[in-house]
XYZ file of C-alpha atoms in Angstrom:
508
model
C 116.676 34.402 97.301
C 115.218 34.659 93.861
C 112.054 32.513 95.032
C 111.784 34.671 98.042
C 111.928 37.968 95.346
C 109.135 36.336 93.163
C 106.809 35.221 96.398
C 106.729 38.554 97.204
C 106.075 39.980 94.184
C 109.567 41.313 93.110
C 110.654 40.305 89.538
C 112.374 42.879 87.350
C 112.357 46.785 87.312
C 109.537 47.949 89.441
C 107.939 51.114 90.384
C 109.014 52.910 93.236
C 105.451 54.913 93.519
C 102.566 53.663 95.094
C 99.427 56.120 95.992
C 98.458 52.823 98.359
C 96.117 51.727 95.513
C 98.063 52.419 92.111
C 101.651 52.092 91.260
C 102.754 55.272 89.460
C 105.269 54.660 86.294
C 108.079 56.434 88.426
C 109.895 58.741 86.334
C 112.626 59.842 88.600
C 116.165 58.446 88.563
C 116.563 54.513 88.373
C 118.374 52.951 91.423
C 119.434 49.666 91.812
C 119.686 47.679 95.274
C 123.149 45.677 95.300
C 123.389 43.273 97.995
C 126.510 43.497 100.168
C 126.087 39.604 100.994
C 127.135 39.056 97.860
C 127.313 41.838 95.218
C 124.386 40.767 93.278
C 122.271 43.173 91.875
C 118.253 42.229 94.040
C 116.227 44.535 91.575
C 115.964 47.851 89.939
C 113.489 50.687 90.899
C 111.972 52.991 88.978
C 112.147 56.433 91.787
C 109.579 59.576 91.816
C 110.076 62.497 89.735
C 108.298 65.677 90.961
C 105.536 65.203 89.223
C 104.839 61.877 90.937
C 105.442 63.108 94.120
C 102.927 66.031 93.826
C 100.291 63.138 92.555
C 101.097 61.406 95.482
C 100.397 64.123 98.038
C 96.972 65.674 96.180
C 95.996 61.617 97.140
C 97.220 61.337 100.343
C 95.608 64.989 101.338
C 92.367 63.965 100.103
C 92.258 60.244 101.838
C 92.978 62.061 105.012
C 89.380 64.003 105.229
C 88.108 60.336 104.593
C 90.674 58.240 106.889
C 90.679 60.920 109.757
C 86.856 60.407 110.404
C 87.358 56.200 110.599
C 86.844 55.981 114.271
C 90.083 54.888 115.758
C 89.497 51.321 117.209
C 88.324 50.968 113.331
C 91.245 52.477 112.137
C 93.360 49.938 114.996
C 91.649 46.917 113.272
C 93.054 47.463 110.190
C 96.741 47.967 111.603
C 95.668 43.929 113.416
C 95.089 42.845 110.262
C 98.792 44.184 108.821
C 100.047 42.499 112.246
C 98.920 39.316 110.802
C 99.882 39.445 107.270
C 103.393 40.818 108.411
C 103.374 37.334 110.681
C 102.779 35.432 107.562
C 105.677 36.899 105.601
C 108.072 37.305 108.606
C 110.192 34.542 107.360
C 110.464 35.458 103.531
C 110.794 39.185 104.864
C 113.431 38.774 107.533
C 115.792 36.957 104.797
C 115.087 39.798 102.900
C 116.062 42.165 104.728
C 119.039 40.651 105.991
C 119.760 40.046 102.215
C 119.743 43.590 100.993
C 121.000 45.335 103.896
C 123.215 42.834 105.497
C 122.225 42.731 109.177
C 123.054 38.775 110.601
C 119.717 36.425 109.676
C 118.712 36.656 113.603
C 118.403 40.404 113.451
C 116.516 40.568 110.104
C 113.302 38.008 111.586
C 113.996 40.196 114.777
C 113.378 43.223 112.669
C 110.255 42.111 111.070
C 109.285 41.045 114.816
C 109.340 45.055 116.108
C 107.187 45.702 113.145
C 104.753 42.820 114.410
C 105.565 44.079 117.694
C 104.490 47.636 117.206
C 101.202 46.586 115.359
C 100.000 44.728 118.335
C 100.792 48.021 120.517
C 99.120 50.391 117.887
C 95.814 48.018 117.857
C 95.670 48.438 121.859
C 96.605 52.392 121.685
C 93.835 52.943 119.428
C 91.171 52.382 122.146
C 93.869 54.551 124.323
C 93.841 58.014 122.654
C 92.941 59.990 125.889
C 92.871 63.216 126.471
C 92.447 64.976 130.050
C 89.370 67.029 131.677
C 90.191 70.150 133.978
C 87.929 72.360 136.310
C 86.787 76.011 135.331
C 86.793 79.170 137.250
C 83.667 80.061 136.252
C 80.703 78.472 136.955
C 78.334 76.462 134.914
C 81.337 75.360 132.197
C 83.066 72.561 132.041
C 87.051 71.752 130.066
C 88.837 69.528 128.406
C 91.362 68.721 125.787
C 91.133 66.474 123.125
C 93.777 65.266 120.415
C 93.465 65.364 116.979
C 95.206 64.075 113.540
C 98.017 66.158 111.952
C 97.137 64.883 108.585
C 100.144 64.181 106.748
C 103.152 62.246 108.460
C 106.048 62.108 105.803
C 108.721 59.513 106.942
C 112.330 59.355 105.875
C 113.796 56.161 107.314
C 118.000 54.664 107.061
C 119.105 51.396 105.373
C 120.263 50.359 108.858
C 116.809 49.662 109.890
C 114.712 48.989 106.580
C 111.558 48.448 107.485
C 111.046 48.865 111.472
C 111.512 52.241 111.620
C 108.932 52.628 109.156
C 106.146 50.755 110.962
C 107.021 52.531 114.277
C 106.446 55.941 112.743
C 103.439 54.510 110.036
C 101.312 52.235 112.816
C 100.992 54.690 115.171
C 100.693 57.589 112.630
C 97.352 55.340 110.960
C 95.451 54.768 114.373
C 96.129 58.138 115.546
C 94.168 59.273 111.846
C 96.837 60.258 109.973
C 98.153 59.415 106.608
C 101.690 58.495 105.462
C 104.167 59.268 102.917
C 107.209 56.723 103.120
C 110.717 57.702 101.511
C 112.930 55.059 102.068
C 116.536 54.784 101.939
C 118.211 54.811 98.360
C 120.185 51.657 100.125
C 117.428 49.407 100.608
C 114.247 50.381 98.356
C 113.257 46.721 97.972
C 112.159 46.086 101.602
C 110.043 48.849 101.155
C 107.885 48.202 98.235
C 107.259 44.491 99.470
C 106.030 46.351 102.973
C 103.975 48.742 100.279
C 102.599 45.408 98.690
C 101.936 43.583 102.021
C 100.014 46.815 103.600
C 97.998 47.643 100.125
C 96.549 44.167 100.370
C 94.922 44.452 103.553
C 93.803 47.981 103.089
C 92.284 46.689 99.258
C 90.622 43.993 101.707
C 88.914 46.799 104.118
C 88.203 49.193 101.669
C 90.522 51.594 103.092
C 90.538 55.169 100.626
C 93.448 55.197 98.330
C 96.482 57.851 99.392
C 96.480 56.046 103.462
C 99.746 54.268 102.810
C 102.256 56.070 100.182
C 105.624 54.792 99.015
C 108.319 57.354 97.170
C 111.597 55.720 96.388
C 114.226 58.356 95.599
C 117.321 59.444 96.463
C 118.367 62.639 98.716
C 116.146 65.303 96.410
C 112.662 63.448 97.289
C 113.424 63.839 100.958
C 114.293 67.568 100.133
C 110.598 67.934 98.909
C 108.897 66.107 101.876
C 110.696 68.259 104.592
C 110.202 71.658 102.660
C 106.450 70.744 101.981
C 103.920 72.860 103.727
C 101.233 70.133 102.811
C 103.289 68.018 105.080
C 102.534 68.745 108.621
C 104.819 66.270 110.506
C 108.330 64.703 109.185
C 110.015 61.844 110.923
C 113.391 61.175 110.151
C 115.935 58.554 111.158
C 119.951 58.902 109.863
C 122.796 61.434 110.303
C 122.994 64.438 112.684
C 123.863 66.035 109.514
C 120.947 65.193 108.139
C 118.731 65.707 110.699
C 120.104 69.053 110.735
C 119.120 70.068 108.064
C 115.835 68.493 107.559
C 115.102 70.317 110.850
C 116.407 73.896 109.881
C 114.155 73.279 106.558
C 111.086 71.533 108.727
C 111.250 74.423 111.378
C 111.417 77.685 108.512
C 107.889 76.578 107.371
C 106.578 76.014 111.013
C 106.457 72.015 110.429
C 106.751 69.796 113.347
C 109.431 67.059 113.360
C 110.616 63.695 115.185
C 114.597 63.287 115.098
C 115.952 60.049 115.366
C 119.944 61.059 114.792
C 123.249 60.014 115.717
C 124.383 57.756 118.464
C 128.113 57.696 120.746
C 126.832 55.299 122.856
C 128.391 53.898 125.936
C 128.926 51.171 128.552
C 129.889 51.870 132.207
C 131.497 48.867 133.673
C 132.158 49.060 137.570
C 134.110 47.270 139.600
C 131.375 45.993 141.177
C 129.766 45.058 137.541
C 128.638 40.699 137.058
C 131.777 40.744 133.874
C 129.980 37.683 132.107
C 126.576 39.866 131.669
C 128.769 43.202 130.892
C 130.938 40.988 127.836
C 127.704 39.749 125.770
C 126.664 43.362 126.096
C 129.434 45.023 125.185
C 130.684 42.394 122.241
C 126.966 41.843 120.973
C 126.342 45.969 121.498
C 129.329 46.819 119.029
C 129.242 44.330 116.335
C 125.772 43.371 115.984
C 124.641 44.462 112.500
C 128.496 45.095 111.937
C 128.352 48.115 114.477
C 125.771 50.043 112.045
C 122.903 50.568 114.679
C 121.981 53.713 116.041
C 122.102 52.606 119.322
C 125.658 50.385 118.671
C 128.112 50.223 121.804
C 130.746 52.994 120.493
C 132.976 53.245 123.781
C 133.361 51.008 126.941
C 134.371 53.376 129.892
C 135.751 50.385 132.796
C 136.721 51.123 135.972
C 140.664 50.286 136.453
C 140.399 47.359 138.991
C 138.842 45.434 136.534
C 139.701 46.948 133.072
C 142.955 44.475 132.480
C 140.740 41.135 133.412
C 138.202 42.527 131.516
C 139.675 43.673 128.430
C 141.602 40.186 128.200
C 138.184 38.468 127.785
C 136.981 41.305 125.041
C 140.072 40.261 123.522
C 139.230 36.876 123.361
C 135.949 36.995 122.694
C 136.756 39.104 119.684
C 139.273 36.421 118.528
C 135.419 34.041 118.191
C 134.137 36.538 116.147
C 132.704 34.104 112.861
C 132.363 36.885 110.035
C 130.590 36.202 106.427
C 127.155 35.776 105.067
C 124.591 36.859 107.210
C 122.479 34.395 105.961
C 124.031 31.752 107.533
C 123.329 31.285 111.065
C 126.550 30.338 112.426
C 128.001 33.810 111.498
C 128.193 36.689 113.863
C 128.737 40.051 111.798
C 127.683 40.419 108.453
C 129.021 43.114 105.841
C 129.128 47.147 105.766
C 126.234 48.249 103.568
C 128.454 49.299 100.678
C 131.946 50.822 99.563
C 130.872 54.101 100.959
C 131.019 52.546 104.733
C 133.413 50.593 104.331
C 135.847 53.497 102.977
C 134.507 55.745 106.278
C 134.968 52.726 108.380
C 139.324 52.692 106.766
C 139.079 56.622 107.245
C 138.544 56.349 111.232
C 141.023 53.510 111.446
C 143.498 55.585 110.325
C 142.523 59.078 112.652
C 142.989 56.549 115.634
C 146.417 55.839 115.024
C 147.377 59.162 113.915
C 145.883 60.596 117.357
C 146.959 57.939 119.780
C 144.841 55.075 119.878
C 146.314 51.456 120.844
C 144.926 48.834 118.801
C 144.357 45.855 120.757
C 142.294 44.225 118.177
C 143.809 45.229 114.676
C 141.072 45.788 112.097
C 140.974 46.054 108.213
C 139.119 44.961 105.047
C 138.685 40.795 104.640
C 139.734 39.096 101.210
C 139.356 35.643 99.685
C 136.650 33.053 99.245
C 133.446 34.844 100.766
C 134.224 38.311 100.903
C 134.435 39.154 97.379
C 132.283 41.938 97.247
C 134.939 43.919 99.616
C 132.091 45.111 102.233
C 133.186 42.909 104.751
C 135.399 44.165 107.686
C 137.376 43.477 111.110
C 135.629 44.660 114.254
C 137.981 45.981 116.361
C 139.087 47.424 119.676
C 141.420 50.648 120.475
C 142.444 52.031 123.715
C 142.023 55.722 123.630
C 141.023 58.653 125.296
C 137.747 59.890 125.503
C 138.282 63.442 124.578
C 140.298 62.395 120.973
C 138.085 63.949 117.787
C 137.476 60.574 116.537
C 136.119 59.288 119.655
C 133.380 62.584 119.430
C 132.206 61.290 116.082
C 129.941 58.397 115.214
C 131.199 55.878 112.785
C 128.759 53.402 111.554
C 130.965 50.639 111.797
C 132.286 47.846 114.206
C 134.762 49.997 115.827
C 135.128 49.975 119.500
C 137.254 52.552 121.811
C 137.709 51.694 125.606
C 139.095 53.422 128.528
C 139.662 53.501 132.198
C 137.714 55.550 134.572
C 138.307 56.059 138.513
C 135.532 57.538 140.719
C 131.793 56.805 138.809
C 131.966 60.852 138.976
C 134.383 60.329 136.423
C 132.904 57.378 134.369
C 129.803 59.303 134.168
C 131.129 62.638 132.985
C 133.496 60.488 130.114
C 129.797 58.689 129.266
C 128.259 61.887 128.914
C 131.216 63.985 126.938
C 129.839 63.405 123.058
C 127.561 65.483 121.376
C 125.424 62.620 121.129
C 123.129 61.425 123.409
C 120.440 58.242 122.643
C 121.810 54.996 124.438
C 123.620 54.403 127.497
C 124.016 51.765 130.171
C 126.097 51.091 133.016
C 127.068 47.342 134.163
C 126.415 46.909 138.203
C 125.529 45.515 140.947
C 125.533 48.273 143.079
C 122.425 50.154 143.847
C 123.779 52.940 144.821
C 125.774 53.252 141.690
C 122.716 52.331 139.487
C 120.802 54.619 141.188
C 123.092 57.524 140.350
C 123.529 56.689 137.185
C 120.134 56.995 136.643
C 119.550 60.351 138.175
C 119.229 64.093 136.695
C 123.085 64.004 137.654
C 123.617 60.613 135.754
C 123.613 59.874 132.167
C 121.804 62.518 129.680
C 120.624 60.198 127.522
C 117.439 59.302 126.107
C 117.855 55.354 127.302
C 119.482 54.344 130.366
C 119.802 50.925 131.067
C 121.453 48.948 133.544
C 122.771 45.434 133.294
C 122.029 45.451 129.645
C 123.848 46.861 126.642
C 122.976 49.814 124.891
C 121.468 48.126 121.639
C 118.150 47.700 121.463
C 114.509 48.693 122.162
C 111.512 47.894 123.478
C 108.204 48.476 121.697
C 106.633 49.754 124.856
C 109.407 52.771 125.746
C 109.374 55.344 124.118
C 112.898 55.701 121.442
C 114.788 58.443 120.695
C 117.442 60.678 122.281
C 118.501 64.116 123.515
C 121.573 66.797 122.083
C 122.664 66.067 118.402
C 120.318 62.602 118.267
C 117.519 65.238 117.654
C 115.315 64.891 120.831
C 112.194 63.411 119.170
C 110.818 59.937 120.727
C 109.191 57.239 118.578
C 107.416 53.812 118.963
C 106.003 53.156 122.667
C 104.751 55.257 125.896
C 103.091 58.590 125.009
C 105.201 59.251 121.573
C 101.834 58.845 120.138
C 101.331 62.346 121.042
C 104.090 63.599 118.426
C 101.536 62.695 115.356
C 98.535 64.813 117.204
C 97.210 68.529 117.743
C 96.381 68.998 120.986
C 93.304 70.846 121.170
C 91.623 72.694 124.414
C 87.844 73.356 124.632
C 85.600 74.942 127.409
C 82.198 74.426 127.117
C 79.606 76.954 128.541
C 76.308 75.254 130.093
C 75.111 78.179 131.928
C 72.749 81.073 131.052
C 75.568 83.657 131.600
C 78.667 84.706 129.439
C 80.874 85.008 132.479
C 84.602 86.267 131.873
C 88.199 84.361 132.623
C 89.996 86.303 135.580
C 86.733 88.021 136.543
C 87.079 90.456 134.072
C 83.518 93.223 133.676
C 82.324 93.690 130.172
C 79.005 95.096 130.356
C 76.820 96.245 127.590
């Protein structure tokens, strides 16, 4: 891993402050990125103080008069050319990310993959950004509306998802003319600033104005001063419905727009009439992939009772193949918690289970010995509960999975849709009817519905994001572009009169 560090330009204590162009001194509060692998300590960062981050915004306001008149296919090229330096790196970058935040090898190149992914979409959108034309009442004029750049798009992203998230929010925020600010999580700075590095290479190549791309490592108090920032038009922020709360309470008192990425409770419907060997690697690779700490992680399999014993027995045993350890190697299955901190929440809702009710029928706990010395690595496991327990209401970032029966779809539905939380869902079946219906305005209230696939997971193309306490905002593909614009309407007179809307007289 060292080799991988110094490739990409990480040796030492670095700066945690980049205007896109200069690296600021950084004289906030130091934080150091552990790895969970293995405890080692991958580098130290130097975070923003206040004065740094007002530096950083006077640049990034001023680029943006410069950056928002780039037309946008130009704009797109230079986003092509980050898609191709990101495919260069992919390999030193996915280790890296799998390194400091402890997601299986697999899912860190797959992670650096969405970012490629998204680049290639953003290139193609920037010949895209249409706007509509509409008829007049009055004659000789002609309407239409047209979309413009926001200027500012601040984006506070989670350790769970280093450095996708990011480059969902920061591609399409850069063809659609806007400039970014990026705080990432205290949890994984070091992803970041080698994304900072990669991205200020190819905008030093293209001569793009200093203050487009803008890194500010710090902990909870820099994010505090990007969502209460009037100079900040747009925020988009990915973590905790707490969070979110209250970055959209302080977003909304100024008037400031906001995309919500939040909490997840997400669930599996698996019918009698479901194909069990597609509904297993959904449901097993849903709730332990990155050791259950995705957004969209399978949190509750609702199965019909005809098939809930046969099914469960193969859960069971699938559970029992479960290879946990260093996410580096490629054997493993489930890699660490990110830290102490999860791992202690993770014990917490072990213990809630039991003391309202649940049935273990996979036991978990905290691994010892040869391996797991740095403590954060942990048994997923399985408890039979009932949907309406407080635990079951409450997202855990952790590889802990509840199941229960259901009866009538009627039923399975209403138990999928009983959380305050409301991004992923899926049901498992080969029913039309029953897919069909689970798809409707009376089916699942999520943002994502899927059917015979498992809740984890996104395409570049769909739009992401959920509804109820996962914040409502939508990210990445479809028309989300639209969340970094200002829609503007204009009507254009052509005629020799000054005729009035609604045929209203004014004569002079």
């Amino acid at each position: 891993m060292e080799e991988i560090l110094k490739s990409l330009g990480i040796t030492g204590k670095q700066s945690g402050v980049s205007t896109g162009k200069h690296w600021l001194p950084g004289g906030g509060a130091e934080i150091t990125s552990v790895s969970p692998v293995d405890g080692k300590a991958i580098a130290t960062i130097r975070g923003a103080s206040r004065e740094d981050y007002d530096a950083v915004v006077v640049t990034a306001h001023e680029a943006f008069k410069t950056w928002r008149q780039w037309p946008a296919p130009r704009r797109g090229e230079i986003v092509r050319q980050i898609g191709e330096a990101l495919r260069k790196h992919k390999h030193d970058l996915g280790r890296l990310v799998s390194y400091e935040m402890g997601k299986s090898l697999q899912e860190g190149f797959g992670e650096v993959q969405e970012m490629i992914d998204i680049c290639d979409f953003a290139v193609g959108l920037s010949r895209q950004l249409h706007g509509l034309t509409m008829h007049s009442e009055r004659p000789g004029h002609r309407m239409y509306e047209q979309w413009h750049p926001l200027g500012i798009t601040g984006i506070i992203s989670a350790f769970n998802f280093p450095v996708a998230v990011w480059s969902w929010n920061s591609m399409l925020a850069w063809v659609c003319g806007n400039v970014c600010i990026w705080k990432p999580s205290e949890k994984t700075p070091v992803t970041a600033l080698v994304c900072q590095r990669i991205v200020e290479t190819v905008f030093a190549a293209n001569e793009v104005p200093e203050g487009v791309c803008n890194l500010v490592v710090g902990g909870r108090e820099t994010g505090e001063w990007l969502a209460a920032d009037p100079r900040v038009p747009l925020i988009s922020a990915t973590g905790s419905t707490r969070m979110g709360k209250e970055v959209a309470a302080t977003v909304g008192a100024r008037l400031g727009k906001s995309i919500l990425e939040l909490g997840g409770n997400n669930a599996i419907i698996i019918s009698e009439h479901a194909d069990l060997d597609m509904a297993l690697i959904g449901a097993v690779f849903g709730a332990v992939g990155t050791a259950g700490q995705r957004c969209t992680s399978t949190r509750r399999l609702i199965i019909h009772e005809k098939v809930y014993d046969a099914f469960i027995a193969r859960l069971v045993k699938a559970y029992s193949q479960l290879r946990i350890g260093n996410p580096l190697d490629e054997n493993n299955h489930v890699g660490p918690l990110i830290d102490k901190d999860a791992v202690n929440a993770y014990l917490k809702s072990i213990a809630q289970i039991s003391a309202q009710g649940g049935k273990f029928l996979v036991e978990g706990g905290v691994l010892e010995g040869p391996g797991y010395e740095t403590g954060c690595y942990v048994r997923p496991c399985i408890a039979e509960v009932q949907n309406h327990f407080a635990i079951v209401q409450h997202e855990t970032f952790a590889p802990i999975l509840y199941v229960m029966k259901y009866q009538t779809l009627k039923e399975g539905i209403a138990f999928q849709n009983d959380v305050p939380q409301g991004l992923s869902s899926a049901i498992m079946t080969l029913n039309l009817r029953e897919a069909e219906e689970f798809l409707s305005a009376a089916g699942s209230d999520c943002g994502i519905a899927n059917v015979n696939i498992g809740t984890s997971g996104a395409e570049i193309g769909g739009a992401f994001g959920g509804e109820k306490e996962t914040g409502g905002g939508r990210e990445s593909g479809s028309d989300a572009w639209k969340a970094y614009m200002r829609r503007q309407t204009n009507t254009i007179n052509y005629s020799t009169k000054l005729p009035l809307a609604q045929g209203i007289k004014f004569d002079l």
